[in-house]
Coordinates of C-alpha atoms and ligand atoms in Angstrom, one line a residue:
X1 CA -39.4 24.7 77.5
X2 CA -42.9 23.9 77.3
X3 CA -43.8 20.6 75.1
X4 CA -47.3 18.5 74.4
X5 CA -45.6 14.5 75.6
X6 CA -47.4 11.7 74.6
X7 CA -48.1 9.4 77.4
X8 CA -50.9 7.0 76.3
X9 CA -54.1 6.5 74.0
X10 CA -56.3 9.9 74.9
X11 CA -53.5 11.2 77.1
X12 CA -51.8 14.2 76.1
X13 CA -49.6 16.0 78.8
X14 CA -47.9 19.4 78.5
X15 CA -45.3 19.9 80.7
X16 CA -42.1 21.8 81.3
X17 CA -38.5 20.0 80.0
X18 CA -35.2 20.9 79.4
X19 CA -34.3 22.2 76.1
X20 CA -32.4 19.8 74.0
X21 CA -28.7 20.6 73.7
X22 CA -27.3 21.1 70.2
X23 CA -25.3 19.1 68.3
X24 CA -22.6 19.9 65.6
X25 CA -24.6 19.0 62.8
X26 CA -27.6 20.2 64.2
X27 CA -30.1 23.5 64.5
X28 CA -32.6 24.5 67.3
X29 CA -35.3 26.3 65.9
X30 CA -38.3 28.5 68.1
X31 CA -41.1 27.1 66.5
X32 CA -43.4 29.3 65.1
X33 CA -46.3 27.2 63.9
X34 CA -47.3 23.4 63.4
X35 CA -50.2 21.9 61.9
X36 CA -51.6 19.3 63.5
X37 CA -51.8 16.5 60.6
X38 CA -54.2 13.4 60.8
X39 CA -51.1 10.9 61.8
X40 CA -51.2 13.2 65.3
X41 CA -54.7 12.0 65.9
X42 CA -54.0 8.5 64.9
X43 CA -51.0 8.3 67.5
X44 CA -52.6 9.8 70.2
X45 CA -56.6 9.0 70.1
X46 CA -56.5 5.7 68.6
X47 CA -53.0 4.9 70.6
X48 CA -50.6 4.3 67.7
X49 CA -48.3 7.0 69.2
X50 CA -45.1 5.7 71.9
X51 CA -44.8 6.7 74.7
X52 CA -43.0 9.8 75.3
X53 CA -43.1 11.0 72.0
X54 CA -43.8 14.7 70.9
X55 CA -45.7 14.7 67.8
X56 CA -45.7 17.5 64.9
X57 CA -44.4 17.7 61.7
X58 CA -45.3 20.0 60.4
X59 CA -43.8 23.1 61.8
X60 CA -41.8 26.4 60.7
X61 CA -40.0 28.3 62.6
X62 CA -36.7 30.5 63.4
X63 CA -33.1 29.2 63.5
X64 CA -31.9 30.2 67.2
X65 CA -28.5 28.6 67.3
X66 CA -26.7 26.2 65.0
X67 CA -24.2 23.7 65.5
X68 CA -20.3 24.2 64.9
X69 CA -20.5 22.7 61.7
X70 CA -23.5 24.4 60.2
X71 CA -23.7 27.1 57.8
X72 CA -27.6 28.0 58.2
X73 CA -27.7 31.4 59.7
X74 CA -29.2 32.5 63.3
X75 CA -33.3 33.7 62.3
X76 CA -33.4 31.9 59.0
X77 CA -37.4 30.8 59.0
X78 CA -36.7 26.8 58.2
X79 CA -39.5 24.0 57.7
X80 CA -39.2 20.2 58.9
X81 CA -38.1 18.1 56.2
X82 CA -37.6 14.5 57.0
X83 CA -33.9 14.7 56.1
X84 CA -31.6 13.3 53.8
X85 CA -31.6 9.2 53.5
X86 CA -29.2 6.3 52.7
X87 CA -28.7 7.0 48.9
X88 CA -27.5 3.1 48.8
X89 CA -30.7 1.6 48.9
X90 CA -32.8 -0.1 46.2
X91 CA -35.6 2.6 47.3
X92 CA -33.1 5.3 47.2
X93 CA -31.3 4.0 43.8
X94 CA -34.7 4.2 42.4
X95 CA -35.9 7.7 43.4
X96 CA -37.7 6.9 46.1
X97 CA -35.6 8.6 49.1
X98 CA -39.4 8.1 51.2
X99 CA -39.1 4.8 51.3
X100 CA -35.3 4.2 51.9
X101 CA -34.2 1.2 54.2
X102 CA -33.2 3.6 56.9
X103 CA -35.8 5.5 57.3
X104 CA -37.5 5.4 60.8
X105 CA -41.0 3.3 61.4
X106 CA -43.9 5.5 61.7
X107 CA -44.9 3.9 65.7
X108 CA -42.2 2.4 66.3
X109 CA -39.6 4.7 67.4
X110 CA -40.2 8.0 70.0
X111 CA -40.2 11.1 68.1
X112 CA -39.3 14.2 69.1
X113 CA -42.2 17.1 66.9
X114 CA -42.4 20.3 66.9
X115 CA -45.6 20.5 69.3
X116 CA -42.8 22.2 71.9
X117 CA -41.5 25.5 72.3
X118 CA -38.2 24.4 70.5
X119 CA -37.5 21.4 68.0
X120 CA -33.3 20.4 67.2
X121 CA -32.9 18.5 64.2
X122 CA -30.4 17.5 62.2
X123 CA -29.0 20.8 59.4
X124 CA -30.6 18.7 57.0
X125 CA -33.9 18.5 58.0
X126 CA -34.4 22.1 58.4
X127 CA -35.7 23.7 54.6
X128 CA -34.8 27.1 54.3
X129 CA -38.5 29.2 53.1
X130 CA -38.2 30.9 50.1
X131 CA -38.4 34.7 50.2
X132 CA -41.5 36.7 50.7
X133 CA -43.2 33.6 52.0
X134 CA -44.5 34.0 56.0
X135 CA -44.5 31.6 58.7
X136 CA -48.1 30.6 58.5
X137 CA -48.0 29.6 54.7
X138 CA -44.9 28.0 55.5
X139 CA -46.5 25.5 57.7
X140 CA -48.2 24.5 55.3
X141 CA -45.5 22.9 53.1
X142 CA -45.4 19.3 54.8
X143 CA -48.8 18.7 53.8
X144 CA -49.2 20.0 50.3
X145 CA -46.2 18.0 49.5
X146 CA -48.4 15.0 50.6
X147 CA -51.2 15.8 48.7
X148 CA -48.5 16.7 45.3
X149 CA -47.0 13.2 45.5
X150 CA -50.5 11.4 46.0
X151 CA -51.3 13.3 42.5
X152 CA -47.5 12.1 41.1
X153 CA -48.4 8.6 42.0
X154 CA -51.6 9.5 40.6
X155 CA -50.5 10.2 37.0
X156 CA -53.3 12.9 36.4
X157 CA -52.7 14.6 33.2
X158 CA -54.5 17.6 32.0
X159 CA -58.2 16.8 30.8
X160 CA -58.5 14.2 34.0
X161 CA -61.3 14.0 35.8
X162 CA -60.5 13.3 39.2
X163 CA -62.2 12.3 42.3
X164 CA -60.7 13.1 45.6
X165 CA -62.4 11.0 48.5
X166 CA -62.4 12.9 51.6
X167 CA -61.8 17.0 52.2
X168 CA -60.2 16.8 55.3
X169 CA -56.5 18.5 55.4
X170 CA -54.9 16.0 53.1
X171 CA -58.1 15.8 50.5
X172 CA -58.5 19.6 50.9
X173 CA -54.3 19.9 49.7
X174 CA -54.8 17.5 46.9
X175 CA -58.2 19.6 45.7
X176 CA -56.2 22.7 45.8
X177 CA -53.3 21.8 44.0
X178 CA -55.6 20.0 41.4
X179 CA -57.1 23.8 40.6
X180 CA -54.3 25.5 41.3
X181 CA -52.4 23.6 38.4
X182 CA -55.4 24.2 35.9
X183 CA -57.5 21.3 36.3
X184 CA -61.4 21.7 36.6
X185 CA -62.9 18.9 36.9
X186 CA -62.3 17.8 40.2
X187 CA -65.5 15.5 42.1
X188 CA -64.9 15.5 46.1
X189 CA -67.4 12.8 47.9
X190 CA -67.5 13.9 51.9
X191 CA -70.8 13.2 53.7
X192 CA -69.1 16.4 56.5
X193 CA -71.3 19.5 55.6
X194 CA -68.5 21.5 56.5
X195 CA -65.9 19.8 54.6
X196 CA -68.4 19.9 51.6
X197 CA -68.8 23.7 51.8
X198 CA -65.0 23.8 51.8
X199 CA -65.0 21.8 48.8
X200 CA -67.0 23.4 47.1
X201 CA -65.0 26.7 47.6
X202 CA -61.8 25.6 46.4
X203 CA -63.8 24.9 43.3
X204 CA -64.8 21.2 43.6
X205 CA -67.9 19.1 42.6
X206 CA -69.8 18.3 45.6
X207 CA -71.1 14.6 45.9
X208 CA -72.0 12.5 49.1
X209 CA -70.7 9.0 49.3
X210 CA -74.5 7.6 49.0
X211 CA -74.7 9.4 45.0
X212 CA -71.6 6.9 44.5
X213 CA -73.0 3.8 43.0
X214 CA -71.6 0.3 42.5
X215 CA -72.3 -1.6 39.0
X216 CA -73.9 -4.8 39.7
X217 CA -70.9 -6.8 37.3
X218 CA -67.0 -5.7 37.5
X219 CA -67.0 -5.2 33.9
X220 CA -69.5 -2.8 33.6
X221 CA -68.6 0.9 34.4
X222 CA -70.4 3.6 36.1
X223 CA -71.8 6.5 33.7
X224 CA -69.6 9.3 34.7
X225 CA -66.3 7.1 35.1
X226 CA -62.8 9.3 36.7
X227 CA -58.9 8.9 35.6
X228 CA -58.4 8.8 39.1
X229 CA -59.9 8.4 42.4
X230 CA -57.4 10.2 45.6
X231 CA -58.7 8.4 48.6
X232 CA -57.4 11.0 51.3
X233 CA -60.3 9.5 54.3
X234 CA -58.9 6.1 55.2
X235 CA -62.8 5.1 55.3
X236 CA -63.3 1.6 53.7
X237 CA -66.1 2.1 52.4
X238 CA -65.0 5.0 50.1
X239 CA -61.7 3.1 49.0
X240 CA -64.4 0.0 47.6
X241 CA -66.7 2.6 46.0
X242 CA -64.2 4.7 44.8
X243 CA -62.5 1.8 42.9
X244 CA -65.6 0.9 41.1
X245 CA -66.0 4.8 39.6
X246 CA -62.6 4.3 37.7
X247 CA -62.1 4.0 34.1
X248 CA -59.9 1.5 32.5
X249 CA -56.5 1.8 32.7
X250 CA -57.5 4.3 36.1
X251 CA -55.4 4.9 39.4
X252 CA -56.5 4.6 42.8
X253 CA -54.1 6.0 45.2
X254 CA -54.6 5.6 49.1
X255 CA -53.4 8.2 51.5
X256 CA -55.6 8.1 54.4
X257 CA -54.6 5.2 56.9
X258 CA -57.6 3.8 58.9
X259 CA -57.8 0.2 60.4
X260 CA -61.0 -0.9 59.1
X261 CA -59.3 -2.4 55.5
X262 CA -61.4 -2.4 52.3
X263 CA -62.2 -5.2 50.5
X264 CA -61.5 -4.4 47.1
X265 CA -63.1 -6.3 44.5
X266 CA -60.0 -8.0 42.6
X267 CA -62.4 -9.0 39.6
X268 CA -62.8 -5.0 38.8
X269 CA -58.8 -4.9 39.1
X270 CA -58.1 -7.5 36.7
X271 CA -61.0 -6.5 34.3
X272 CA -60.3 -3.2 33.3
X273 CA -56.8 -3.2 34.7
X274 CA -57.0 -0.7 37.2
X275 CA -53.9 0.4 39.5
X276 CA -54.1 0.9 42.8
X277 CA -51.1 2.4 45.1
X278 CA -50.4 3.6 48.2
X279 CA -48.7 7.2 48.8
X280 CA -46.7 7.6 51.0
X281 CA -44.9 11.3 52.3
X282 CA -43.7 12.4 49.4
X283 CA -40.3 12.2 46.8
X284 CA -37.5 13.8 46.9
X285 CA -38.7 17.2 45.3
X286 CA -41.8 17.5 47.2
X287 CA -40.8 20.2 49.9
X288 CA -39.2 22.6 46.5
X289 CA -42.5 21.9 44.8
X290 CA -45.1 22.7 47.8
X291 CA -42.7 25.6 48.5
X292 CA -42.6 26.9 44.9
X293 CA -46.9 26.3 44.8
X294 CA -47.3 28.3 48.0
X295 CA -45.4 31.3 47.2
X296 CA -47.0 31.5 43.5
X297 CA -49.7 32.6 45.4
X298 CA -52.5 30.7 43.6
X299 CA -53.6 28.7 46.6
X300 CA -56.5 29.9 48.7
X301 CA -54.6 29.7 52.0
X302 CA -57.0 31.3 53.4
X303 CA -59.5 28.5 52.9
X304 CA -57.4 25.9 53.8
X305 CA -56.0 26.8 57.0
X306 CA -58.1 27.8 60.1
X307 CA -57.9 31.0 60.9
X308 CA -55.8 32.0 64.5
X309 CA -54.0 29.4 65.6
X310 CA -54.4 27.4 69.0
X311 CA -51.6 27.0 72.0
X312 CA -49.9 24.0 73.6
X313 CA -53.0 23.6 76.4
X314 CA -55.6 23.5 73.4
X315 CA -53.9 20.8 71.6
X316 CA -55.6 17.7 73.1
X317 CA -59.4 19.5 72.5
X318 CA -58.0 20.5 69.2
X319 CA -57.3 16.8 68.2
X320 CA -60.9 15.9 69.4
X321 CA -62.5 18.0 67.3
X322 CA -60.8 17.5 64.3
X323 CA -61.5 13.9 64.7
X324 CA -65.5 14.5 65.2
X325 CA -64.9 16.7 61.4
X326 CA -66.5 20.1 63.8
X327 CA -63.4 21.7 62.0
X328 CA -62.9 21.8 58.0
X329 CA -59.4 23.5 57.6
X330 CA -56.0 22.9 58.8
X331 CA -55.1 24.2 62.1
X332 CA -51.9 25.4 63.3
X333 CA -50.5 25.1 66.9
X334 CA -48.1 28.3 67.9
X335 CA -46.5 27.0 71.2
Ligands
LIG1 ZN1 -48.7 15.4 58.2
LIG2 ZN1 -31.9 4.4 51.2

């Protein structure tokens, strides 16, 4: 089979291996699409990848044979779930399965994606898609659950307004389910015209990051304050500005990764007693929910992934010009 392998920072090689053999607990699945997700450009352009690793997460595809002890049925159309986790943990005791104890090290460890003609992974890791929704739209489940926990951890209630810094994938996932569960006031701040445009169809206020302004004092708020600021870029600056357009009592939840860290201004924190927390994947109903959001139908898919899709040999070009923000949507490889 063919499959996209790691090697190095800015070195992506597809080449011919063996299919993985199957275990008894385990399914191979033909995959049909994956997205390419902004952790795939972190591990192979900025180098955070290891060697030898296949990345993707984010796939759907086709049960094609299943091990002894498996009950999933040859052609089911599955999606990569993370799988199950300890259940002894404090993480896990708490209902927080994403951050169990055994849970593998983002960098750490080779993976083994779905940017390949085949992926085998554990029964449990394989989601069955509900009824009536296709391949495509499928995809798309890994990151909409994302973008559904950042707004758990965000605690938005009906009557929020919410900022969402960023309308990249992630941002563009957290906009959409923010409309597509009623709410309409929703600010986006992305300097990319084409990310603004997007933005702005999925029903978003447009701002750029310079109309974001900082009050002189920490006490002092800014006139058109937000419940919550989603910070989906992993920019620094837009993690300090967005903290200083929260109300009191607001949430500031981080879900873009970068290496350039903010400084937050602590005095703002303790002042008006903000909250700020990290998001991390998503809980232990994430997959049902982004599953149940996609086939009710009331997300513009259309909008939010690219149309077509690209091959294994366009992957590395792909990466590149997501990174440079030439491409607004989610795109899907079909190996
Ligand atoms: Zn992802
Ligand atoms: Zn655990």
């Amino acid at each position: 089979m063919r499959a996209a392998i790691y090697r190095g920072k800015g070195d992506l090689e597809v080449v011919e291996i063996a299919v993985p053999p199957v275990g008894p607990s385990e399914v191979r699945v033909a995959v049909e699409y994956c997205g390419v997700c902004g952790t795939d450009l972190h591990d192979v352009l900025d180098g955070w990848g290891v060697s030898g690793s296949i990345g993707g997460h984010e796939w759907s595809g086709r049960v094609v044979e299943v091990g002894s002890g498996v009950p999933l049925e040859v052609g089911t159309l599955v999606v990569g779930h993370p799988g199950s986790t300890c259940g002894r943990c404090e993480a896990c005791l708490a209902g927080r399965p994403n951050l169990c104890e055994d849970r593998p090290t983002a960098g750490v460890e080779q993976s083994h994606g779905a940017f390949a003609d085949y992926v085998v992974v554990d029964s449990n890791q394989a989601v069955t898609v509900p009824p009536g929704v296709e391949a495509r739209a499928a995809a798309y489940a890994e990151p909409l659950a994302v973008a559904l926990h950042a707004l758990e951890l965000a605690g938005v209630d009906p009557g929020h307004r919410v900022m969402v810094s960023g309308c990249g994938p992630i941002g563009a996932a957290v906009v959409a389910a923010l409309i597509a569960q009623g709410h309409d006031d929703v600010v986006v701040i992305e300097p990319s015209p084409l990310r603004r445009d997007l933005a702005v169809r999925l029903g978003a206020t447009v701002l750029e990051p310079s109309d974001l302004k900082t009050p002189w004092h920490p006490g002092i708020a800014v006139d058109e304050p937000v419940n919550a600021v989603i910070e989906t870029s992993g920019v620094r600056a837009a993690a300090e500005s967005g903290l200083a357009q929260l109300v009191a009592c607001g949430r500031m939840v981080l879900v873009g990764t970068g290496m350039d860290f903010p400084r937050l201004d602590s005095n703002r924190i303790i002042l008006n007693e903000l909250v700020v927390t990290g998001a991390y994947t998503y809980g232990a109903i994430g997959f049902a929910s982004a599953l149940e959001l996609i086939s009710s139908g009331l997300l513009p898919l259309d909008d939010l992934i690219e149309p077509g899709s690209v091959g294994l040999d366009a992957l590395f070009d792909t990466m590149v010009r997501l990174r440079s923000g030439e491409v607004a949507g989610k795109v899907l490889v079909r190996p």
